[in-house]
Amino acid sequence: MPAVDKLLLEEALQDSPQTRSLLSVFEEDAGTLTDYTNQLLQAMQRVYGAQNEMCLATQQLSKQLLAYEKQNFALGKGDEEVISTLHYFSKVVDELNVLHTELARQLADTMVLHIIQFREKDLTEVSTLKDLFGLASNEHDLSMAKYSRLPKKKENEKVKTEVVKEVAAARRKQHLSSLQYYCALNALQYRKRIAMMEPMMGFAHGQINFFKKGAEMFSKSMDSLLSSTADMIQSIQVELEAEAEKMRVSQQELLSLDESVYTPDFDVAAPQINRNLIQKAGYLNLRNKTGLVTTTWERLYFFTQGGNLMCQPRGAVAGGLIQDLDNCSVMAVDCEDRRYCFQITTPNGKSGITLQAESRKENDEWICAINNISRQIYLTDNPEAVAIKLNQTALEAVTPITSFGKKHESMCPSQNLRSSETENDKIVSKATARVPEAEQLIAPGTPIQFDIVLPATEFLDQNRGSRRTNPFGETEDATFPEAEDSLLQQMFIVRFLGSMAVKTDSTCDVIYEAMRQVLAARAIHNIFRTTESHLMVTSQSLRLIDPQTQVTRANFELTSVTQFAAHQENKRLVGFVVRVPEATGEESLSTYIFESNSEGEKICYAINLGKEIIEVQKDPEALAQLMLSIPLTNDGKFVLLNDQPDDNDGSSSENRGAESEA
């Protein structure tokens, strides 16, 4: 016999949309089988009814033949032969009536009864189990909804315990009902074959017995066919019994699992989190706005496919696109007093969707997986290895590094970009120098600041009540007059990643080490949110400006910038070292790390050009020579952008705004 499609009992607990989709196929098959069985039963009952009518008709015919003698015909003389002939025919009809009666009994017992039992027992059982499974699923959904609404207050531990027990009981009930339902549907694939052939077996046997007793009308070839059919039914019965035993054993094993599989968030104290995931799937609660202040939460099945987040409702054949994850950011958020919520933010800074996981482990793994996908790791040849390598920085950040040599091999300085020959000479000279130890660059345990806090005095100066904000986004701040007088004005869109104190500014290796520690610390603490700013490079300073309020968040004198470099592998990472005098008379060194929408080399080029302008401003001839080396537009302004457009900057209007003029 050909193989029979089956529902996997191991997937009953997960209850994924794929399993539900396959289940719908089995349910559709069962519904079609029910309709066909009803039609087949009507046809068989019609045959049985016709056979019963034949019995009654032959019985009535025999009586009528005998009644001929009792008729008082006025001209009945000479009817003795007719009467004797009719008596003979009456006996023949009586014998035929016996055969028809026996055939009707056989049809009732071997044909109609089997199909009725199949309909009333097997099909009714499947229908009942379907209703029980639906009730159990609804009860589980209600309990999960109640569990999802649990607040984070500690005084509600008793309520939490009761709700968790209710969820576990509902999940176990759904698991048990689904196992029974799946077993019944699997067994139905065998029983329907038997149910279709066994009644016809009885019909054929009854007809053969009828004709054999009457007149051997069937040949012996029919006997061999019936024999083979009987053997086939027997083999199917054996397979059914073996499969039923396997399903019974598998059901017992699945029901003997630990109660933790039914309890959500059972390992909240110390969950085992896999931070190297590049794909993830599971149920999440999606937050939907239904009004100005009202929201609803819908439990849906989410999965990642390439760089996309997909959603597949129950019963759907395929999933639909919810969010493009490339260059997105994700972070945990507090939302409506619900636990384990996180938000996905689009590359342009707009808030995307808010989701809720059912456990801390699921929440952290979803955040890590989306963060890995947003880096486009899935496009590499070996995404698993790349994800492990990137997340390994979390361990390296808390482990002292004894040698900085391997880090130095994959990086090169990005300063002094005035000419390719000068740059190559400096790279060679620095590569041949002694590689410093990590402890010589940054002191172990140095704290990292992940946001730029505006100083209080500067905040009051820029936001006092008498100040009027220009509606065209232009600043009236007179604190920085070089904005008009500066020979260089170049603006870039950047996102601040972190800053930390360093011990030296003699080498750009300190910037690379700071990049490594900042990214590692963000991975450890799941800090993925960044604030977008405008970095204005002039010939006097570096200004970090809020793009909406035009408030200057930070200002660095260009003369205090002693080192600056871009990452060689991640072209968008850039950093610089600032030397700031302290009140005690000493000087402190701090490194600032940014992620740019354009290449970091462009920012380094602008900073280097600004420092060169400072050096030659006292010499008019050198200044004129420097201006001649810079390409000019028709209106006489200096353009600092490369000839080749940046692939990642041409799609948004905000990025086009970064193309400022000198």
XYZ file of C-alpha atoms in Angstrom:
662
model
C 0.000 0.000 0.000
C 1.264 3.553 -0.680
C 2.364 5.704 2.255
C -0.287 7.561 4.231
C 0.105 11.247 5.133
C 0.234 11.815 8.868
C 0.136 14.664 11.368
C 3.284 14.713 13.520
C 2.346 14.380 17.168
C 5.592 16.085 18.218
C 4.372 19.368 16.711
C 1.086 19.363 18.600
C 2.480 21.324 21.538
C 4.018 24.121 19.455
C 0.775 24.586 17.516
C 2.521 26.579 14.770
C 0.682 28.012 11.745
C 2.392 25.399 9.569
C 0.888 22.637 11.716
C -2.491 24.400 11.695
C -2.286 24.721 7.909
C -1.560 20.994 7.563
C -4.338 20.296 10.079
C -6.770 22.249 7.912
C -5.904 19.932 5.014
C -6.772 16.896 7.147
C -9.982 18.599 8.325
C -10.948 19.403 4.750
C -10.284 15.789 3.826
C -12.444 14.621 6.747
C -15.257 16.972 5.701
C -15.122 15.720 2.119
C -15.118 12.146 3.383
C -18.191 12.855 5.546
C -20.142 14.282 2.597
C -19.150 11.389 0.376
C -20.017 8.823 3.081
C -23.503 10.297 3.440
C -24.072 10.082 -0.307
C -22.674 6.554 -0.422
C -24.916 5.496 2.460
C -27.972 6.870 0.653
C -27.088 4.840 -2.433
C -26.540 1.691 -0.379
C -29.782 2.205 1.521
C -31.545 2.559 -1.791
C -30.077 -0.783 -2.921
C -31.074 -2.356 0.388
C -34.523 -0.833 0.099
C -34.868 -2.177 -3.422
C -33.849 -5.633 -2.217
C -36.381 -5.511 0.603
C -38.974 -4.404 -1.891
C -37.976 -7.365 -4.040
C -38.580 -9.672 -1.081
C -41.996 -8.196 -0.419
C -42.804 -8.233 -4.111
C -41.897 -11.899 -4.567
C -43.819 -12.808 -1.427
C -46.832 -10.925 -2.704
C -46.421 -12.540 -6.105
C -46.393 -16.045 -4.590
C -49.587 -15.314 -2.693
C -51.248 -13.929 -5.760
C -50.334 -17.012 -7.748
C -51.935 -19.228 -5.104
C -54.954 -16.948 -4.934
C -55.778 -17.635 -8.541
C -57.373 -20.924 -7.534
C -59.658 -19.200 -5.083
C -61.024 -16.773 -7.575
C -64.622 -17.428 -8.664
C -64.286 -16.873 -12.344
C -67.564 -17.138 -14.222
C -65.721 -18.760 -17.056
C -63.133 -20.672 -14.945
C -63.778 -23.994 -16.486
C -60.627 -25.790 -17.708
C -58.232 -23.808 -15.536
C -56.777 -26.835 -13.711
C -53.486 -26.795 -15.700
C -53.194 -23.132 -15.226
C -53.738 -23.529 -11.509
C -51.147 -26.346 -11.225
C -48.663 -24.291 -13.261
C -49.252 -21.316 -11.072
C -48.732 -23.485 -8.012
C -45.354 -24.513 -9.432
C -44.456 -20.948 -10.170
C -45.572 -20.047 -6.688
C -43.089 -22.557 -5.233
C -40.330 -21.194 -7.471
C -41.163 -17.671 -6.404
C -41.221 -18.771 -2.773
C -37.741 -20.246 -3.199
C -36.598 -17.044 -4.882
C -38.176 -15.102 -2.056
C -36.060 -17.046 0.410
C -32.963 -16.222 -1.599
C -33.915 -12.534 -1.830
C -34.615 -12.395 1.886
C -31.224 -13.930 2.630
C -29.595 -11.446 0.246
C -31.351 -8.505 1.917
C -30.169 -9.698 5.330
C -26.611 -10.017 4.048
C -26.737 -6.539 2.502
C -27.968 -5.108 5.798
C -25.276 -6.852 7.864
C -22.272 -6.666 5.558
C -22.860 -3.495 3.516
C -25.162 -0.941 5.151
C -24.163 -1.699 8.748
C -20.438 -1.154 8.105
C -20.899 2.220 6.466
C -23.324 3.317 9.210
C -20.832 2.285 11.901
C -18.060 4.143 10.100
C -20.160 7.287 9.939
C -21.566 7.137 13.455
C -18.370 6.009 15.148
C -15.278 7.231 13.298
C -16.572 10.384 11.613
C -18.575 11.422 14.663
C -15.503 10.861 16.845
C -13.419 13.117 14.604
C -16.116 15.803 14.669
C -16.384 15.618 18.476
C -12.614 15.778 18.933
C -12.522 18.756 16.575
C -15.009 20.612 18.774
C -13.059 19.707 21.929
C -9.825 20.841 20.292
C -11.420 24.152 19.318
C -12.700 24.709 22.856
C -9.302 23.857 24.324
C -7.573 26.224 21.876
C -9.959 29.050 22.761
C -9.456 28.391 26.457
C -5.674 28.467 25.964
C -5.877 31.749 24.023
C -7.968 33.311 26.782
C -5.548 32.164 29.476
C -2.575 33.467 27.467
C -4.316 36.810 27.031
C -4.906 36.953 30.773
C -1.279 35.996 31.390
C -0.027 38.655 28.989
C -1.892 41.345 30.921
C -0.094 40.522 34.174
C 1.537 43.661 35.650
C 5.094 43.767 36.909
C 4.162 44.630 40.503
C 5.566 42.224 43.088
C 2.429 42.307 45.234
C 0.633 40.454 42.467
C 2.728 37.298 42.837
C -0.264 35.321 44.119
C -2.340 36.368 41.100
C 0.610 35.622 38.850
C 0.950 32.117 40.309
C -2.744 31.418 39.781
C -2.627 32.712 36.207
C 0.509 30.691 35.434
C -1.183 27.541 36.762
C -4.232 28.366 34.656
C -2.050 28.773 31.547
C -0.262 25.492 32.247
C -3.560 23.649 32.748
C -5.031 25.159 29.573
C -1.908 24.357 27.585
C -1.887 20.775 28.858
C -5.574 20.422 28.041
C -4.977 21.772 24.539
C -1.984 19.453 24.118
C -4.020 16.413 25.187
C -6.971 17.298 22.964
C -4.686 18.001 20.002
C -2.908 14.667 20.446
C -6.223 12.808 20.520
C -7.482 14.803 17.545
C -4.308 14.201 15.535
C -4.390 10.471 16.319
C -8.023 10.252 15.197
C -7.256 12.088 11.939
C -4.236 9.858 11.262
C -6.258 6.714 11.945
C -9.047 8.034 9.716
C -6.718 7.787 6.716
C -6.612 4.015 7.242
C -10.202 3.517 8.336
C -11.653 5.306 5.352
C -9.996 2.794 3.017
C -11.437 -0.064 4.967
C -14.835 1.637 5.150
C -14.925 2.108 1.389
C -13.984 -1.473 0.487
C -15.526 -3.573 3.265
C -19.216 -2.770 2.464
C -18.659 -3.623 -1.155
C -17.027 -6.821 0.014
C -20.269 -7.729 1.795
C -22.366 -6.683 -1.195
C -20.317 -8.878 -3.529
C -20.415 -11.876 -1.197
C -24.190 -11.587 -0.852
C -24.724 -11.397 -4.591
C -22.399 -14.344 -5.208
C -24.171 -16.481 -2.642
C -27.491 -15.494 -4.150
C -26.496 -16.398 -7.683
C -24.631 -19.548 -6.660
C -27.740 -20.873 -5.031
C -29.797 -19.776 -7.994
C -27.694 -20.493 -11.000
C -23.854 -20.238 -10.730
C -23.786 -17.020 -12.655
C -20.477 -15.786 -11.362
C -17.201 -17.259 -12.562
C -14.378 -18.468 -10.342
C -12.291 -15.405 -11.320
C -14.498 -13.350 -9.031
C -13.564 -15.624 -6.145
C -9.865 -14.895 -6.627
C -10.594 -11.153 -6.800
C -12.591 -11.268 -3.607
C -9.855 -13.312 -1.973
C -7.198 -10.749 -2.885
C -9.452 -7.945 -1.660
C -9.919 -9.748 1.628
C -6.141 -10.108 1.986
C -5.725 -6.404 1.278
C -8.234 -5.485 3.961
C -6.443 -7.771 6.387
C -3.067 -6.135 5.672
C -4.546 -2.671 6.173
C -6.016 -3.823 9.451
C -2.589 -5.054 10.583
C -0.982 -1.722 9.603
C -3.702 0.153 11.469
C -3.089 -1.827 14.631
C 0.692 -1.295 14.418
C 0.310 2.447 13.780
C -2.224 2.757 16.586
C 0.279 1.143 18.965
C 3.038 3.527 17.862
C 0.789 6.535 18.326
C -0.245 5.291 21.762
C 3.404 4.939 22.868
C 4.336 8.321 21.363
C 1.369 9.954 23.062
C 2.418 8.562 26.436
C 5.995 9.795 25.937
C 4.848 13.286 24.972
C 2.475 13.495 27.914
C 5.232 12.403 30.306
C 7.307 15.533 29.616
C 8.300 17.930 32.366
C 5.675 20.474 33.401
C 8.101 23.228 32.385
C 7.086 22.807 28.733
C 3.610 24.016 29.654
C 4.724 26.828 31.995
C 5.702 30.135 30.368
C 8.801 31.916 31.644
C 9.744 28.965 33.889
C 13.471 29.877 33.759
C 13.089 33.601 34.452
C 15.882 33.553 37.057
C 18.665 32.295 34.754
C 17.449 31.812 31.175
C 19.799 30.275 28.611
C 19.872 32.978 25.918
C 21.344 32.374 22.472
C 22.690 35.711 21.261
C 23.980 34.386 17.920
C 20.605 33.793 16.248
C 20.165 34.997 12.669
C 16.590 33.719 12.404
C 13.796 33.383 14.924
C 10.180 32.220 14.992
C 7.448 32.090 17.595
C 4.299 33.706 18.937
C 4.363 37.394 19.921
C 1.740 39.929 20.954
C 1.443 42.774 18.421
C 0.324 46.198 19.645
C -2.291 47.857 17.406
C -3.727 51.336 17.800
C -7.525 51.376 17.595
C -7.988 55.062 18.368
C -6.228 58.141 19.607
C -5.476 56.634 23.014
C -6.791 53.070 22.812
C -4.767 50.034 21.767
C -5.284 46.313 21.354
C -2.854 43.394 21.503
C -3.106 40.494 19.071
C -1.247 37.203 19.506
C 0.284 36.232 16.149
C 3.010 33.952 14.836
C 6.126 35.848 13.746
C 9.220 34.610 11.943
C 12.217 36.113 10.180
C 12.990 35.459 6.533
C 16.177 36.995 5.205
C 16.106 40.628 6.312
C 12.339 40.755 6.826
C 10.043 40.206 9.783
C 7.041 38.154 8.683
C 3.687 37.484 10.349
C 1.412 34.511 9.733
C -2.043 34.355 11.333
C -3.599 31.023 12.198
C -5.095 29.275 9.214
C -3.126 31.350 6.705
C -1.206 29.461 4.037
C 1.767 31.866 4.028
C 3.095 34.803 6.022
C 3.072 38.493 5.133
C 5.738 41.186 5.457
C 5.541 43.262 8.646
C 8.872 45.116 8.828
C 12.101 45.397 6.835
C 14.824 44.807 9.440
C 17.836 46.067 7.480
C 19.558 48.882 9.445
C 16.714 48.911 11.986
C 17.289 49.280 15.710
C 15.539 47.346 18.470
C 15.356 47.869 22.199
C 13.354 46.808 25.232
C 10.613 49.290 26.212
C 8.014 49.764 28.926
C 4.555 49.651 27.354
C 1.178 49.726 29.133
C 2.586 48.008 32.231
C 3.303 44.844 30.252
C 6.381 42.698 30.629
C 8.884 41.686 27.963
C 8.018 44.378 25.407
C 10.417 45.585 22.728
C 10.177 48.102 19.922
C 11.637 48.077 16.406
C 12.693 51.484 15.066
C 13.156 52.191 11.359
C 16.482 53.551 9.983
C 15.028 57.070 9.696
C 14.328 57.111 13.442
C 10.563 56.620 13.286
C 8.987 54.216 15.742
C 7.980 50.984 14.072
C 6.071 48.194 15.778
C 5.851 47.201 19.434
C 5.856 43.499 20.314
C 5.595 41.483 23.509
C 7.228 38.112 24.161
C 5.900 35.570 26.636
C 9.164 35.112 28.559
C 12.411 36.856 29.314
C 14.360 34.313 27.257
C 12.155 34.866 24.197
C 12.350 38.646 24.646
C 16.167 38.729 24.771
C 16.573 36.254 21.904
C 14.192 38.218 19.671
C 16.130 41.437 20.395
C 19.483 39.762 19.673
C 18.186 38.080 16.501
C 16.718 41.317 15.097
C 19.889 43.183 16.000
C 21.987 40.565 14.166
C 19.702 40.711 11.126
C 19.785 44.521 11.056
C 23.558 44.286 10.537
C 22.835 42.246 7.359
C 24.778 39.265 8.713
C 22.454 36.933 6.789
C 24.019 38.125 3.517
C 27.473 36.789 4.421
C 28.802 33.394 3.358
C 28.758 32.006 6.913
C 26.201 34.044 8.895
C 26.369 31.831 11.994
C 30.124 32.324 12.326
C 29.835 36.082 11.764
C 27.127 36.359 14.433
C 29.266 34.424 16.908
C 32.262 36.615 16.087
C 30.324 39.855 16.587
C 28.744 38.735 19.842
C 32.102 37.422 21.077
C 33.050 41.055 21.649
C 30.792 40.950 24.688
C 33.098 38.412 26.302
C 36.211 40.240 25.148
C 34.952 43.470 26.698
C 35.027 41.982 30.195
C 38.259 39.997 29.591
C 41.634 41.847 29.776
C 43.481 41.769 26.441
C 47.198 41.098 26.793
C 48.121 41.996 23.227
C 46.683 44.428 20.742
C 48.554 43.034 17.745
C 45.728 41.037 16.166
C 43.367 44.001 16.382
C 45.925 46.226 14.706
C 46.328 43.880 11.740
C 42.757 44.499 10.492
C 42.747 48.292 10.954
C 44.574 51.288 9.494
C 44.612 55.020 10.400
C 42.308 57.332 8.521
C 43.930 60.676 9.267
C 45.814 63.047 6.984
C 43.935 62.227 3.790
C 45.408 65.111 1.817
C 47.194 62.842 -0.653
C 47.372 59.080 -1.206
C 51.188 59.075 -1.070
C 51.307 60.811 2.309
C 48.622 58.468 3.660
C 50.489 55.340 2.519
C 53.710 56.587 4.065
C 51.997 57.188 7.402
C 50.248 53.809 7.365
C 53.526 52.022 6.722
C 55.333 53.958 9.410
C 52.614 53.304 11.993
C 52.271 49.637 11.103
C 55.967 49.095 11.674
C 55.823 50.797 15.054
C 55.458 48.843 18.236
C 51.851 47.860 18.907
C 50.779 49.130 22.365
C 49.007 46.988 24.924
C 45.286 47.558 25.570
C 45.971 48.622 29.163
C 48.306 51.325 27.848
C 45.477 52.808 25.786
C 42.429 52.590 28.079
C 42.426 51.863 31.787
C 40.542 48.634 32.700
C 37.056 49.312 34.071
C 36.754 52.756 32.468
C 33.050 53.734 32.431
C 31.329 54.328 29.095
C 28.801 57.107 28.451
C 26.150 56.122 25.894
C 24.499 59.523 25.485
C 25.709 63.109 25.257
C 24.188 65.104 28.113
C 23.891 68.816 27.373
C 25.593 70.923 30.077
C 23.159 72.781 32.341
C 24.547 76.257 31.593
C 24.492 75.700 27.867
C 20.953 74.312 28.069
C 19.742 77.395 29.929
C 21.462 79.729 27.483
C 19.926 78.053 24.445
C 16.414 77.513 25.860
C 15.687 80.635 27.951
C 12.204 82.068 27.621
C 13.225 85.143 25.590
C 14.731 83.031 22.797
C 12.623 82.593 19.656
C 13.101 79.508 17.490
C 13.303 80.216 13.767
C 10.525 78.230 12.020
C 12.886 77.482 9.090
C 15.245 75.468 11.312
C 17.987 78.136 11.265
C 19.730 78.929 14.525
C 20.107 82.447 15.855
C 22.768 81.307 18.291
C 25.482 83.955 18.469
C 27.670 81.715 20.569
C 29.288 80.273 17.420
C 30.057 83.192 15.066
C 32.397 80.990 13.059
C 29.302 79.491 11.385
C 29.305 82.547 9.104
C 33.012 83.404 9.003
C 34.426 79.890 8.721
C 36.047 78.892 5.445
C 34.789 75.337 5.939
C 31.254 74.183 6.719
C 30.500 70.508 6.261
C 27.513 68.718 7.825
C 27.111 64.954 8.345
C 24.282 62.866 9.805
C 25.693 60.795 12.666
C 24.505 58.728 15.626
C 26.407 58.884 18.897
C 27.432 55.427 20.150
C 29.514 56.216 23.244
C 32.479 57.997 24.784
C 35.093 57.087 27.362
C 38.276 58.403 28.910
C 41.573 57.205 27.432
C 45.167 57.297 28.620
C 46.966 58.425 25.480
C 46.426 60.145 22.140
C 49.749 59.241 20.585
C 48.249 56.597 18.295
C 44.915 56.023 16.561
C 44.870 52.503 18.004
C 43.186 54.024 21.044
C 40.189 54.882 18.804
C 39.951 51.303 17.518
C 40.084 49.918 21.067
C 37.391 52.396 22.171
C 35.203 51.295 19.227
C 35.581 47.675 20.294
C 34.716 48.326 23.937
C 31.741 50.614 23.157
C 30.164 48.119 20.733
C 30.830 45.255 23.142
C 29.230 47.128 26.053
C 26.162 47.896 23.937
C 25.845 44.205 23.056
C 26.185 43.160 26.714
C 23.532 45.560 28.009
C 21.205 45.265 24.975
C 21.510 48.991 24.215
C 20.422 49.449 20.611
C 18.776 52.890 20.630
C 20.850 55.754 19.219
C 20.112 59.462 18.854
C 20.568 61.050 15.455
C 22.459 64.368 15.287
C 24.065 66.659 12.750
C 27.867 66.910 12.991
C 28.993 70.320 11.704
C 32.682 70.423 10.779
C 34.113 73.954 10.477
C 37.615 75.315 10.387
C 37.315 76.200 14.096
C 35.273 73.437 15.774
C 33.182 70.296 15.640
C 29.554 70.923 16.631
C 26.948 68.259 17.409
C 23.513 69.772 16.648
C 20.000 68.485 17.379
C 18.329 68.199 13.919
C 14.889 69.241 15.219
C 15.577 72.024 17.741
C 18.940 73.180 16.277
C 20.308 73.146 19.836
C 24.042 72.454 20.017
C 24.513 69.331 22.083
C 28.309 69.469 22.178
C 31.089 71.658 20.824
C 34.740 70.655 20.400
C 37.475 73.071 19.394
C 39.253 71.682 16.358
C 42.612 72.426 17.934
C 41.709 70.111 20.830
C 41.058 67.168 18.471
C 44.345 65.244 18.489
C 43.414 61.951 16.811
C 40.658 60.893 14.409
C 40.123 57.679 12.421
C 37.500 55.573 10.642
C 37.090 51.813 11.036
C 38.537 49.864 8.132
C 35.908 47.077 8.039
C 32.808 49.001 9.132
C 33.147 52.105 6.943
C 30.501 54.014 8.884
C 32.262 53.910 12.262
C 34.337 57.001 13.044
C 35.915 58.379 16.214
C 38.162 61.152 17.486
C 40.164 61.969 20.627
C 39.699 65.327 22.375
C 42.198 66.868 24.812
C 40.405 69.058 27.398
C 42.156 71.085 30.147
C 41.004 70.427 33.721
C 40.579 72.859 36.613
C 43.576 71.280 38.330
C 45.835 72.364 35.463
C 46.107 68.904 33.968
C 44.557 67.718 30.722
C 42.084 64.861 30.193
C 41.676 62.734 27.081
C 38.303 61.408 25.867
C 37.365 59.369 22.803
C 33.995 59.862 21.060
C 32.592 57.130 18.778
C 29.932 57.779 16.114
C 28.104 55.910 13.356
C 27.647 57.970 10.189
C 25.134 57.668 7.351
C 28.030 58.247 4.961
C 31.559 56.877 5.022
C 33.677 57.788 8.027
C 36.564 58.661 5.722
C 34.577 61.721 4.552
C 34.346 63.026 8.122
C 38.063 62.381 8.647
C 38.810 64.223 5.412
C 36.740 67.219 6.551
C 38.428 67.295 9.985
C 41.861 67.043 8.386
C 41.005 69.858 5.979
C 39.822 72.037 8.853
C 43.053 71.478 10.755
C 45.062 72.355 7.627
C 43.079 75.571 7.242
C 43.942 76.475 10.845
C 47.628 75.886 10.118
C 47.757 78.024 6.954
C 45.407 80.859 7.992
C 48.355 82.997 9.133
C 50.041 82.574 5.744
C 47.877 84.100 2.958
C 49.887 82.434 0.195
C 49.576 78.970 1.746
C 45.870 79.576 2.326
C 45.355 80.549 -1.313
C 47.279 77.477 -2.446
C 45.075 75.276 -0.239
C 41.906 76.830 -1.672
C 43.118 76.168 -5.205
C 43.537 72.469 -4.378
C 39.856 72.159 -3.410
C 37.203 71.746 -6.189
C 34.847 74.713 -6.497
C 31.225 74.970 -7.622
C 29.985 77.641 -10.035
C 29.036 79.938 -7.151
C 32.548 79.790 -5.709
C 31.828 77.497 -2.757
C 33.913 74.438 -1.846
C 32.361 70.995 -2.268
C 33.759 68.274 0.007
C 31.689 65.284 -1.177
C 33.297 62.499 -3.218
C 32.599 62.189 -6.931
C 30.958 58.781 -6.403
C 27.675 58.968 -4.452
C 27.300 56.916 -1.326
C 25.068 53.896 -1.950
C 23.376 54.175 1.408
C 22.694 57.917 1.356
C 20.689 58.366 -1.814
C 17.372 57.006 -0.640
C 16.232 59.505 1.999
C 15.805 63.241 2.014
C 17.528 63.496 5.391
C 20.666 61.947 3.971
C 20.621 64.358 1.039
C 20.606 67.141 3.589
C 24.050 66.029 4.700
C 25.556 67.258 1.423
C 26.544 70.691 2.787
C 28.853 73.104 1.032
C 32.180 74.605 2.127
